[in-house]
Coordinates of C-alpha atoms and ligand atoms in Angstrom, one line a residue:
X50 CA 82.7 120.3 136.8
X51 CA 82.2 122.5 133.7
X52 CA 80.9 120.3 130.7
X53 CA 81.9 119.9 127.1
X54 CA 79.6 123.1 125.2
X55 CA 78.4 119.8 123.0
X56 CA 76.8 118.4 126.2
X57 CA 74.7 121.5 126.7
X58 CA 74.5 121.8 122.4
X59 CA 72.4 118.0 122.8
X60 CA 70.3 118.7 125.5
X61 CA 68.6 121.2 124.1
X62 CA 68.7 120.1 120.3
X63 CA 65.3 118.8 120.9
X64 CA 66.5 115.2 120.2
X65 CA 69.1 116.3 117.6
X66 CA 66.7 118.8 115.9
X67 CA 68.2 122.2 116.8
X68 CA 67.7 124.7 114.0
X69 CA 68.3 122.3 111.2
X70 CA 64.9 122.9 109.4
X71 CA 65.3 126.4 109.5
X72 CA 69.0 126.7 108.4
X73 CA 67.9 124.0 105.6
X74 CA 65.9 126.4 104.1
X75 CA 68.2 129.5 104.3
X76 CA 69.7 130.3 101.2
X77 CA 73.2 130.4 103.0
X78 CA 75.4 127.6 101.7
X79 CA 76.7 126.9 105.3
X80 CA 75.2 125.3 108.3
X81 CA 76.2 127.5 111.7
X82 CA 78.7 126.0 114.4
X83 CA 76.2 124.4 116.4
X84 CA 74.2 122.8 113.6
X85 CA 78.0 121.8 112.3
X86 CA 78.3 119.5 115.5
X87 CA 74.4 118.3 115.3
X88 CA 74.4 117.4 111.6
X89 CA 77.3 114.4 112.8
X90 CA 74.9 112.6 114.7
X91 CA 72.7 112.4 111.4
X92 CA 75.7 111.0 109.6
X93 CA 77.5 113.6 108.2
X94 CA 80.2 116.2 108.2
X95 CA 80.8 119.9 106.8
X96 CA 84.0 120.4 105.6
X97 CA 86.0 122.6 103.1
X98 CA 88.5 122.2 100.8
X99 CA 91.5 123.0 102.2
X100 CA 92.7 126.0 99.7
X101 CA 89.7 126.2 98.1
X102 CA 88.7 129.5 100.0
X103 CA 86.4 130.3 97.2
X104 CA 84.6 127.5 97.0
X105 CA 81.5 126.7 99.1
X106 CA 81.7 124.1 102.4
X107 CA 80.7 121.0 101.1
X108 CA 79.3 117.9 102.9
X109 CA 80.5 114.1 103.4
X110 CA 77.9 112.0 103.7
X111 CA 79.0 108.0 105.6
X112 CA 76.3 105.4 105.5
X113 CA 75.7 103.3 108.3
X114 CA 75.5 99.8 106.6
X115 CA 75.8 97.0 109.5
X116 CA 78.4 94.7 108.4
X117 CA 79.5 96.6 105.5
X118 CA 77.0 94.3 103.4
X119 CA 74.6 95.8 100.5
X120 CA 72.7 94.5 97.4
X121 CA 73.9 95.3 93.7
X122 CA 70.7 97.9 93.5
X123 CA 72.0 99.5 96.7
X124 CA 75.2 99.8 95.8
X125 CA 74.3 101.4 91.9
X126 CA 72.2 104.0 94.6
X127 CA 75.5 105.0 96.2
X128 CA 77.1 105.0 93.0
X129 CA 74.6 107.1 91.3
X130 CA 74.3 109.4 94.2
X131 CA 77.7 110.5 94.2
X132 CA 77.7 111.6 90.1
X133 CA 74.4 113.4 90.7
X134 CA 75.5 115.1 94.1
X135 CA 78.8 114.0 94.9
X136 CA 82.0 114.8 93.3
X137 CA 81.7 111.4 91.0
X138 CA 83.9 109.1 93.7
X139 CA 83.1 106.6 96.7
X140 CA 85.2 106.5 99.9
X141 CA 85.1 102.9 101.6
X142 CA 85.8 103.4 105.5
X143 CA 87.5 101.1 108.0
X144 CA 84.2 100.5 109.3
X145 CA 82.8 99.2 106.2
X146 CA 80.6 101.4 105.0
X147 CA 80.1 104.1 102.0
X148 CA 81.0 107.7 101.8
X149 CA 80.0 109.9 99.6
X150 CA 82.1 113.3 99.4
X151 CA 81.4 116.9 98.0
X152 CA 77.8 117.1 98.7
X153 CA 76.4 120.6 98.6
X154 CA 74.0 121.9 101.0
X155 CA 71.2 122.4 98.6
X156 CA 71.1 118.7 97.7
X157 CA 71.4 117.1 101.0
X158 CA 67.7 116.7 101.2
X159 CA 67.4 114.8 97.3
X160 CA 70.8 112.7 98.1
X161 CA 69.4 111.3 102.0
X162 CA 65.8 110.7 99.9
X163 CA 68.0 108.7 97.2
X164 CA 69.7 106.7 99.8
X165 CA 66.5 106.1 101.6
X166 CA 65.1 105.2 98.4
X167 CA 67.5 102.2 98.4
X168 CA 66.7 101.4 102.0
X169 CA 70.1 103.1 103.2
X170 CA 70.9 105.6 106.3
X171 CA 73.6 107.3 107.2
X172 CA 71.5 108.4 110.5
X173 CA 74.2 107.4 113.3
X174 CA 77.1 106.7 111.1
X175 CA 78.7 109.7 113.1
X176 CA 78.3 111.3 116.6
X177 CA 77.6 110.2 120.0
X178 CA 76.2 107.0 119.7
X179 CA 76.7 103.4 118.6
X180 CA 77.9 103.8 115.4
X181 CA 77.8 101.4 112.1
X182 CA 78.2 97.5 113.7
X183 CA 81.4 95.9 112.4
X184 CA 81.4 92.5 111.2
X185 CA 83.9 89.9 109.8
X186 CA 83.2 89.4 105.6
X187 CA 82.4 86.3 104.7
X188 CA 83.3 86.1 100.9
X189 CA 83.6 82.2 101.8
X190 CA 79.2 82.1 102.5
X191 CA 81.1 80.1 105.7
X192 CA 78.2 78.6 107.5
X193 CA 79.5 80.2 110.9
X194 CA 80.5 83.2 110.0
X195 CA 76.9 83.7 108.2
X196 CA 75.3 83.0 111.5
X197 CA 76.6 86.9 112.3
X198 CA 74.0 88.6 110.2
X199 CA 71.7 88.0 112.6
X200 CA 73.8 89.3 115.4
X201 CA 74.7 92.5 113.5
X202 CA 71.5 93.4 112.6
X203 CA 69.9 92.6 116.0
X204 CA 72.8 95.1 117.6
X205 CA 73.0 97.7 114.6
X206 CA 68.7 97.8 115.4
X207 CA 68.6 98.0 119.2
X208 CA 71.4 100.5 119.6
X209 CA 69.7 103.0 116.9
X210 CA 68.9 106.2 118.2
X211 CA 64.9 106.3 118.6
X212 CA 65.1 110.9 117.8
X213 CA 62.3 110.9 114.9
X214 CA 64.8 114.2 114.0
X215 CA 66.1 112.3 110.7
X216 CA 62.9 111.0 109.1
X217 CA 61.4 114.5 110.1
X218 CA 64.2 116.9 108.2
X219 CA 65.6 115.1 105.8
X220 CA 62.9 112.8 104.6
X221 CA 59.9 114.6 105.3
X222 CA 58.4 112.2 107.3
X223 CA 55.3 112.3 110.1
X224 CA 56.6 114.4 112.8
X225 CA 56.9 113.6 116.4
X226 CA 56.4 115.4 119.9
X227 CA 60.1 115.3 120.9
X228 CA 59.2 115.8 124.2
X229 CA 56.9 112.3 124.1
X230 CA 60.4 110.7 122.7
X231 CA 62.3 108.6 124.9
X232 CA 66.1 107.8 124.2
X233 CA 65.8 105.1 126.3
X234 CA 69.6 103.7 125.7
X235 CA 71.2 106.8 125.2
X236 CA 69.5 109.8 127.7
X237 CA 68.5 113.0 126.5
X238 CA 72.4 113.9 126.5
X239 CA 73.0 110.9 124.3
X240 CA 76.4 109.3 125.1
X241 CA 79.8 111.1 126.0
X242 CA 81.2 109.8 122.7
X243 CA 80.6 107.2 119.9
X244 CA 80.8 104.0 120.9
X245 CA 82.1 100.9 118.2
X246 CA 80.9 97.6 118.2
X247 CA 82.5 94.8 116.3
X248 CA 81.6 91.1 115.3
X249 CA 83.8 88.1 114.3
X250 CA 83.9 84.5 115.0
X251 CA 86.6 83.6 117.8
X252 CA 89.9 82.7 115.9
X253 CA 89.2 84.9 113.2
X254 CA 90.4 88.7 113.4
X255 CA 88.7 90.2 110.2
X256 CA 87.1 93.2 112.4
X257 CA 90.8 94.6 114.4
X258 CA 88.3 92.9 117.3
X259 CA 90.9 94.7 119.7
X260 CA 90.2 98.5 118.5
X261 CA 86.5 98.8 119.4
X262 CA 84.7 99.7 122.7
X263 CA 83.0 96.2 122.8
X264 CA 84.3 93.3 120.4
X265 CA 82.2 89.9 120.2
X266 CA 83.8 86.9 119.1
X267 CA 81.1 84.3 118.6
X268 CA 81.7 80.3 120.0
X269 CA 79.5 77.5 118.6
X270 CA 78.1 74.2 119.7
X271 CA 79.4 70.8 118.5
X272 CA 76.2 71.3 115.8
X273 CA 77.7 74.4 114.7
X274 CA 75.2 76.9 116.2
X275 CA 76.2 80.1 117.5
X276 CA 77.1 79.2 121.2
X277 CA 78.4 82.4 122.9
X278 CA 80.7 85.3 122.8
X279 CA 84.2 86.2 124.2
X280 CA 83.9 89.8 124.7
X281 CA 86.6 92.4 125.2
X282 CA 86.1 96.1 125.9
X283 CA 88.0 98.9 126.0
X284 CA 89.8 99.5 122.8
X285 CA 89.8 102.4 120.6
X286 CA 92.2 104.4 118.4
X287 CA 93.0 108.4 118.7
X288 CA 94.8 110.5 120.6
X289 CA 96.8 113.5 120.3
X290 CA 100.4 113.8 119.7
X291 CA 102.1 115.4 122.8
X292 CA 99.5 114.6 125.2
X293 CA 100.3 111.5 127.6
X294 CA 96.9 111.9 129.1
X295 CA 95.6 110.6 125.9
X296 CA 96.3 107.0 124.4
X297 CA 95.2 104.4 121.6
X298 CA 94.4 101.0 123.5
X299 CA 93.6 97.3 122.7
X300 CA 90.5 96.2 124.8
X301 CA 90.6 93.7 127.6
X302 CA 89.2 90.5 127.0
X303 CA 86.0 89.9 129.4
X304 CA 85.1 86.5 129.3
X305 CA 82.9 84.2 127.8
X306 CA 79.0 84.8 127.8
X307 CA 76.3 82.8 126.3
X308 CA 74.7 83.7 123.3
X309 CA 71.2 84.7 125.3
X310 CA 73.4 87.4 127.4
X311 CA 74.1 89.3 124.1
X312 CA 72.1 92.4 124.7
X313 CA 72.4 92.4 128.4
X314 CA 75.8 92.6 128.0
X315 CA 76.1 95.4 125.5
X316 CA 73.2 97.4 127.4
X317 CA 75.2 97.3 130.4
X318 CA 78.3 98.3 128.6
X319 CA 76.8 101.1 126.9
X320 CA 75.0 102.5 129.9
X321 CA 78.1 102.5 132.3
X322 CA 80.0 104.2 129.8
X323 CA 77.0 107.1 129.0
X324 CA 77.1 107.3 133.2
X325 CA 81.4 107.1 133.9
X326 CA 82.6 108.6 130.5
X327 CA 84.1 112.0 130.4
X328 CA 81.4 114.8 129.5
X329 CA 83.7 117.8 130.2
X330 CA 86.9 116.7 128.0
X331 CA 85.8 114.7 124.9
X332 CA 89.2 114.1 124.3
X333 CA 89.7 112.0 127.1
X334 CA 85.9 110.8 126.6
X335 CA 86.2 107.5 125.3
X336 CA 85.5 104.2 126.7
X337 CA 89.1 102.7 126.9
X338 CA 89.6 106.0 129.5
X339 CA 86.4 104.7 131.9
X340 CA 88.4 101.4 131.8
X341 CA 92.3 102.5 132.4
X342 CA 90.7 104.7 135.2
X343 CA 89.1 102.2 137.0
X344 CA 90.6 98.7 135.9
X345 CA 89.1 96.5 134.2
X346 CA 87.8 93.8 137.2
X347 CA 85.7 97.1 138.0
X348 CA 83.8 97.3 134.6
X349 CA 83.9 93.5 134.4
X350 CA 82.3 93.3 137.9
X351 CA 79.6 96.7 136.7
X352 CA 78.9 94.7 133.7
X353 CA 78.0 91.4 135.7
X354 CA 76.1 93.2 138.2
X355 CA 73.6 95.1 135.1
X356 CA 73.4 92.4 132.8
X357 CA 73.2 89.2 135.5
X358 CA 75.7 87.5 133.7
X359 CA 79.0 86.1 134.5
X360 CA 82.2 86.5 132.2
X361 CA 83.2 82.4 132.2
X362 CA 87.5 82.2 131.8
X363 CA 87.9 80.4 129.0
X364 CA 91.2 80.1 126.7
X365 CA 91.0 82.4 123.5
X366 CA 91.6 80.4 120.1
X367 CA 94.8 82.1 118.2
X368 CA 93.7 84.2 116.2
X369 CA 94.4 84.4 112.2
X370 CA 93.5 86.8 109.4
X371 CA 92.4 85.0 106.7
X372 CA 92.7 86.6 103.0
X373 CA 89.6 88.0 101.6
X374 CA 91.0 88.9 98.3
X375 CA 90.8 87.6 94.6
X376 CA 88.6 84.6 93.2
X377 CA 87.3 82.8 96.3
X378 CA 85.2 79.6 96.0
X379 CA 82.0 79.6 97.9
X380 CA 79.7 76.7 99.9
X381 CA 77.2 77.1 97.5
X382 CA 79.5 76.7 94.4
X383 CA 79.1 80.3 93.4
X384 CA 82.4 82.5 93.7
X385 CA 83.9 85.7 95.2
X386 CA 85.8 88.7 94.0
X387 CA 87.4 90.8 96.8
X388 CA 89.3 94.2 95.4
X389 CA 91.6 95.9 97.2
X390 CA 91.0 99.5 97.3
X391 CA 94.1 101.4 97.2
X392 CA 92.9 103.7 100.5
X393 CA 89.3 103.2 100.0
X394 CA 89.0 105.4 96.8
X395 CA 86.5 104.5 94.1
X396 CA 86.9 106.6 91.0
X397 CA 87.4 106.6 87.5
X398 CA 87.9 103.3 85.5
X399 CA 87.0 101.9 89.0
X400 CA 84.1 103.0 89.2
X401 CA 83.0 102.4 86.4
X402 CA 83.5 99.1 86.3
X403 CA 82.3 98.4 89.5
X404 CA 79.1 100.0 88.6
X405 CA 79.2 98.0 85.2
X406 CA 79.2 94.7 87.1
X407 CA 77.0 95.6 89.7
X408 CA 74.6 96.2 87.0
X409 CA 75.4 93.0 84.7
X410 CA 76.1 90.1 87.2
X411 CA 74.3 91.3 90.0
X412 CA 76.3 90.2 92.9
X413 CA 75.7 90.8 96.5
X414 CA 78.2 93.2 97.8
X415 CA 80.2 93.3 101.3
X416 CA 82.6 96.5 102.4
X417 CA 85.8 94.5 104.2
X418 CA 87.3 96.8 107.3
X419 CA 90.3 96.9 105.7
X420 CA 88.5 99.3 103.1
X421 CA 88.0 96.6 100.2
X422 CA 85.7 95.6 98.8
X423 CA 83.7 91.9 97.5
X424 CA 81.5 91.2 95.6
X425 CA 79.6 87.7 96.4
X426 CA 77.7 85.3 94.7
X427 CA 79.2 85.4 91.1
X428 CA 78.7 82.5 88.9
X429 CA 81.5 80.6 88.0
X430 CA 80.5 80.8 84.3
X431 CA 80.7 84.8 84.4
X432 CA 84.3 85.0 85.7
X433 CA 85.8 85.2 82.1
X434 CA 83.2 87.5 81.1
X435 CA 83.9 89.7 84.7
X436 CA 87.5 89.8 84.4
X437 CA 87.0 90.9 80.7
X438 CA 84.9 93.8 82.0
X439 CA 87.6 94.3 84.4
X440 CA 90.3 94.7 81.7
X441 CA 88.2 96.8 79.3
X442 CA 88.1 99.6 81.5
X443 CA 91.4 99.7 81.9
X444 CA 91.7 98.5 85.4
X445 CA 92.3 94.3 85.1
X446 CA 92.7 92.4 87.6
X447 CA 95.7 91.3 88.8
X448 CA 96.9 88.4 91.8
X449 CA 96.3 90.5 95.2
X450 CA 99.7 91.4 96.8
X451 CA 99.8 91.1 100.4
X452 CA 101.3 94.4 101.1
X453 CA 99.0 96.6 99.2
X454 CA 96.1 93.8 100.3
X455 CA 96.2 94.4 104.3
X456 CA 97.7 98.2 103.9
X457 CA 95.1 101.6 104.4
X458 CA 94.9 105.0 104.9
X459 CA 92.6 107.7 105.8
X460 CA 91.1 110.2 103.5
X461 CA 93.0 113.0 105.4
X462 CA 94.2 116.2 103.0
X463 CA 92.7 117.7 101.4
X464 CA 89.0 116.8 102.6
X465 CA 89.3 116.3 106.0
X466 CA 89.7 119.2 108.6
X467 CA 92.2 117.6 111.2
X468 CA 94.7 116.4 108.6
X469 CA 97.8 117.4 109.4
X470 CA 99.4 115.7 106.2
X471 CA 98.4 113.1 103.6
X472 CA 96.6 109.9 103.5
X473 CA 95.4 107.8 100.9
X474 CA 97.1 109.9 97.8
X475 CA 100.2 109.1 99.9
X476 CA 99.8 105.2 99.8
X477 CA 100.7 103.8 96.6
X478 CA 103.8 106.1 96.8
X479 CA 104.7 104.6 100.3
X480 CA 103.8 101.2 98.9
X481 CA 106.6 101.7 96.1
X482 CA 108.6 102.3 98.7
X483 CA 107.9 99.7 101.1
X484 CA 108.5 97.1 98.8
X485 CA 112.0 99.1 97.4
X486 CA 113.0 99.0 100.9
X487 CA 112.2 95.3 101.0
X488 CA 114.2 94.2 98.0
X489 CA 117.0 96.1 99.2
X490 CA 117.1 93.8 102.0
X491 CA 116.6 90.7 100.0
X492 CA 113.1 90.5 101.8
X493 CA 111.2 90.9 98.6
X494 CA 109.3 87.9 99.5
X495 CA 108.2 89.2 103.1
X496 CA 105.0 91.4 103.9
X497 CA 103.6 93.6 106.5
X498 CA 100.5 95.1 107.8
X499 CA 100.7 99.1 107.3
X500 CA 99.0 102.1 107.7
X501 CA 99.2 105.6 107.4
X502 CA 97.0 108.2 109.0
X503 CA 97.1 112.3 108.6
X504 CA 96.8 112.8 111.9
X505 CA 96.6 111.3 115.5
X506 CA 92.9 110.5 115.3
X507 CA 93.9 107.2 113.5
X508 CA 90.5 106.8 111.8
X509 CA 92.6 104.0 110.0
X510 CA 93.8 101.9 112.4
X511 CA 97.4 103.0 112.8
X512 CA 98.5 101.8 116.0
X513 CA 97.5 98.0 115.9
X514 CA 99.3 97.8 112.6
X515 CA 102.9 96.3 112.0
X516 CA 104.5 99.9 110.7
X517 CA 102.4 102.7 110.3
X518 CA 102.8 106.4 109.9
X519 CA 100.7 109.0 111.6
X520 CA 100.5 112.8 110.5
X521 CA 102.6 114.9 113.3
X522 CA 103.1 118.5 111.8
X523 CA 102.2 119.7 108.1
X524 CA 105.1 118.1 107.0
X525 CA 106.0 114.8 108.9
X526 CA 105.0 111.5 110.4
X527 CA 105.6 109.7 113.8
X528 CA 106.8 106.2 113.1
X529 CA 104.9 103.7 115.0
X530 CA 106.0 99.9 114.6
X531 CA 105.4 96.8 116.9
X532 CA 101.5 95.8 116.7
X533 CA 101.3 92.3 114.9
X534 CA 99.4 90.8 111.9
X535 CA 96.5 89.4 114.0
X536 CA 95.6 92.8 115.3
X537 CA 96.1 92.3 119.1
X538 CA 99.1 94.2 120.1
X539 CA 99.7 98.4 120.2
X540 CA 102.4 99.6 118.3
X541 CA 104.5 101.8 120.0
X542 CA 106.3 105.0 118.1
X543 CA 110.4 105.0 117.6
X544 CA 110.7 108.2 115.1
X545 CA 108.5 111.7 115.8
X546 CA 108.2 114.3 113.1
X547 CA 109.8 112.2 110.3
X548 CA 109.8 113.3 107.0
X549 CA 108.4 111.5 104.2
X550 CA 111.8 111.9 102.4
X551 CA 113.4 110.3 105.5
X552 CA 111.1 107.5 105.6
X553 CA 113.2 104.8 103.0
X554 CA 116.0 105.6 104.9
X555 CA 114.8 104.5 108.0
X556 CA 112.9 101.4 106.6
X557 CA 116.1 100.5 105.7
X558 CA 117.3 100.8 109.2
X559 CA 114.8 98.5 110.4
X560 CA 115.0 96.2 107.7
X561 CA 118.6 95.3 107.3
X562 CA 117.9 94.4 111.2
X563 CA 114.7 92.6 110.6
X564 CA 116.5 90.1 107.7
X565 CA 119.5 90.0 110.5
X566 CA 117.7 88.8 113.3
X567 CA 115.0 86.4 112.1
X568 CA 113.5 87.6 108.6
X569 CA 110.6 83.9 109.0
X570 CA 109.2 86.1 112.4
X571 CA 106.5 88.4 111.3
X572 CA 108.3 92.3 111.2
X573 CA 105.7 93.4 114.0
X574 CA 106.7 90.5 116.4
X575 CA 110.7 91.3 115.6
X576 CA 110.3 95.2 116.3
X577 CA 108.1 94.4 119.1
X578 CA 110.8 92.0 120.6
X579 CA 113.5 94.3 120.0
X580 CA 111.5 97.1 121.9
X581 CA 111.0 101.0 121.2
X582 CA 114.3 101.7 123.5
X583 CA 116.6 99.6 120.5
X584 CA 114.8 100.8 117.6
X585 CA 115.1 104.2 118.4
X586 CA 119.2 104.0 118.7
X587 CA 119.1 102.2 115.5
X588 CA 117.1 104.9 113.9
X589 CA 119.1 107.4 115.6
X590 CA 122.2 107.3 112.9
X591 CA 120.9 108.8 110.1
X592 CA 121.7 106.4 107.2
X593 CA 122.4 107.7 103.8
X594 CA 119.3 108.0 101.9
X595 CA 118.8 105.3 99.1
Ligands
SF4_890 FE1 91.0 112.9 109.3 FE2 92.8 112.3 111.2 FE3 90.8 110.6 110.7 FE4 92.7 110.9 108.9 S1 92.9 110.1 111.0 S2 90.5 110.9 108.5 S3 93.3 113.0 109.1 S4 90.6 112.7 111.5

């Protein structure tokens, strides 16, 4: 068995210290290969511009914000952060959380103090551990979807690395004998890979439940307390194109556990996977692999014989997506705004506004995993004087379409270093043509979930969406269609190496068939009936282009 270098890189980082002081205060603009891979697990990445050779590396910074929810102040932080040391914009991920781009090394240190400052980390956002907690919005203030704070926290605080490393470096904090620290969860090796939890109320798939290593899906009592959990396990997103050995893959649901087996449960999941998972291909590291290996009654039976539970068969409730977007009423009579971030990106007139507002009204703010964003707890009074705001910089608000509302995309090119082709500058163009394609088959008033990714990775959820694109070569896309609007079925792909010029071409293929067949059916459950086999000879004919 020869191990991944990484494995040997984290046992003797010292508990994720390495040389990080010292190469901190070297002059050189770069951190070195290894400190590159150790620097994730403290919640950021080097990267460089592709061509922008003569520019120094540059750093993205993600936040690890449990449920994607924030105060006005800590959001003005981000905000501020990113004009002092950033490159003036905010990335929302589709884990809900905050990144800030274009950090240079000699301001890491004032930017992590800044977000301390404002009571926010980005320590575990990345790396080989249990990364940011996932949680359903609740723009609503529904009383059972509010009972998930507590959950969130309680997981996002017990599944935190205990490594001192962060405070130590980057906040000059009281230092700690790393060999008197115990990573009691995660071993001196930490674990193979990261490992996603997510949080939702059963019935109600806000989260993509089905992508994560562990999904909860809370029950409650006839009083309306929190109850239980279903829990599924196994699901997670990349792969590589070309290699069948690797896979995206919806979780398996467990079972039912009460609400006291909570931590139990997740202990036990997270320690068979740091024993079973993969630590000599991180590929192929992942816990959906542990699980396709060895079936799921074995990790069901494992995770019953740690945690002294057992999984109770109950029947799921369907599951629904309810909208999170535009003027919502709330229980306590106040209202909510959710925004839909075209691919996450908060810049300009955006920005400004946002930062404008957060400032005026002081709402509460929550990040939504579809990359928008909602701001909570507006008075009713102040929604003239908002949408005003709104409009005077040049970015008003307007009714939320559904296609743009559920679509996203990854940062990809030119920031990130495995893009193969591009993301979210990519998605309002695709948009336009989406809804063209629509119209054309007199579907105009028909929607779809869609994504698009710059490479196989699918950091934005590609493969449980209704029609997504995923980066193949510098200059295609593989077509993947099939998954449906509640998020619990894989697409499968029906065109490789498309390119983007082809794409209306072929969305007019599938289309004209969708509004033959049975245009009320949602697109996903039509191209998943019809099957990849029949979609791929009716892509086959190239069509003339439109
Ligand atoms: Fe980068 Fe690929 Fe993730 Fe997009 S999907 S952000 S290109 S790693």
């Amino acid at each position: 068995m020869t191990l991944s270098p990484i494995e040997a890189l984290k046992a003797g980082s010292r508990h994720l210290r390495g040389t990080l002081e010292a190469e901190l205060a070297s002059p050189d603009p770069s951190f070195s290969k290894d400190s590159q891979t150790l620097v994730k697990f403290h919640g950021f990445y080097q990267q460089k511009e592709r061509g922008a050779a003569d520019k120094p590396p540059v750093l993205m910074l993600r936040g690890r914000i449990p449920g994607g929810r924030l105060s006005a102040a800590q959001y003005l932080a981000w905000d501020d952060l990113s004009d002092r040391y950033g490159d003036a914009t905010l990335r929302l991920t589709s884990r809900q959380s905050l990144e800030l781009h274009g950090v240079l090394k000699g301001d890491l240190k004032a930017t992590l103090q800044g977000l301390d400052a404002a009571l926010q980390t980005t320590k575990g956002a990345c790396g080989d551990v249990v990364r940011t907690v996932t949680q359903a919005p609740n723009p609503w203030l529904r009383p059972d979807l509010a009972q998930l704070d507590a959950v969130v926290d309680r997981l996002a605080l017990h599944f935190q690395a205990v490594s001192n490393a962060y405070a130590e470096i980057w906040l000059d904090g009281e230092r700690v004998n790393p060999e008197q620290e115990q990573e009691k969860l995660f071993g001196a090796t930490y674990l193979p890979r990261k490992f996603k939890f997510s949080v939702t109320v059963a019935g109600e798939n806000l989260v993509d439940l089905y992508t994560n290593d562990l999904g909860l899906a809370a029950t409650f009592d006839a009083t309306g307390l929190l109850e239980g959990f279903f829990v599924t396990a196994g699901g997670g997103m990349g792969m590589t194109h070309g290699d069948p050995t690797t896979f995206p893959r919806v979780a398996d649901v467990l079972g039912w556990i009460p609400a006291v087996a909570l931590i139990p449960v997740a202990e036990a999941a997270v320690s068979i996977f740091r024993e079973e998972g993969n630590r000599e291909d991180r590929k192929r590291a992942r816990l959906k692999y542990v699980i396709a290996r060895k079936g799921r009654a074995w990790f069901q039976a494992a995770v019953e014989a740690r945690a002294g539970v057992v999984f109770e068969a109950r029947p799921l409730p369907t599951w629904r997506t309810s909208p999170v977007l535009g003027w919502l009423d709330r229980t306590d009579g106040t209202l909510a705004l959710g925004l839909s971030i075209s691919g996450g990106r908060i810049a300009g007139a955006l920005k400004a506004a946002l930062r404008e507002v957060a400032a005026t009204f002081q709402p509460g703010v929550q990040l939504s995993p579809d990359q928008d964003l909602i701001l909570l707890g507006l008075r009713r009074e102040d929604r003239a004087a908002v949408e005003a705001l709104f409009a005077r910089h040049g970015w008003p608000l307007t009714t939320p379409d559904p296609l743009a509302s559920r679509a996203m995309a990854c940062v990809a090119l030119p920031l990130c270093g495995m893009a193969f082709t591009e993301g979210e500058r990519a998605l309002p163009g695709f948009l336009d043509q989406l809804r063209s394609a629509l119209e054309r088959q007199g579907l105009r008033d028909r929607s779809l979930v869609f994504r698009v990714t710059g490479c196989a990775n699918g950091c934005a959820r590609p493969y449980t969406a209704e029609l997504a694109l995923v980066g193949q070569t510098s200059s295609s896309y593989a077509l993947y269609v099939g998954g449906d609007p509640e998020g619990t079925r894989l697409a499968f792909p029906v065109l490789h190496k498309l390119a983007p010029a082809d794409f209306p071409a072929a969305l007019d293929r599938l289309f004209a068939a969708w509004a033959q067949a049975d245009p009320t059916a949602s697109f996903g459950n039509f191209a998943a009936g019809l099957g990849a086999e029949t979609l791929k000879r009716l892509l086959e004919a190239s069509p003339e282009r439109p």
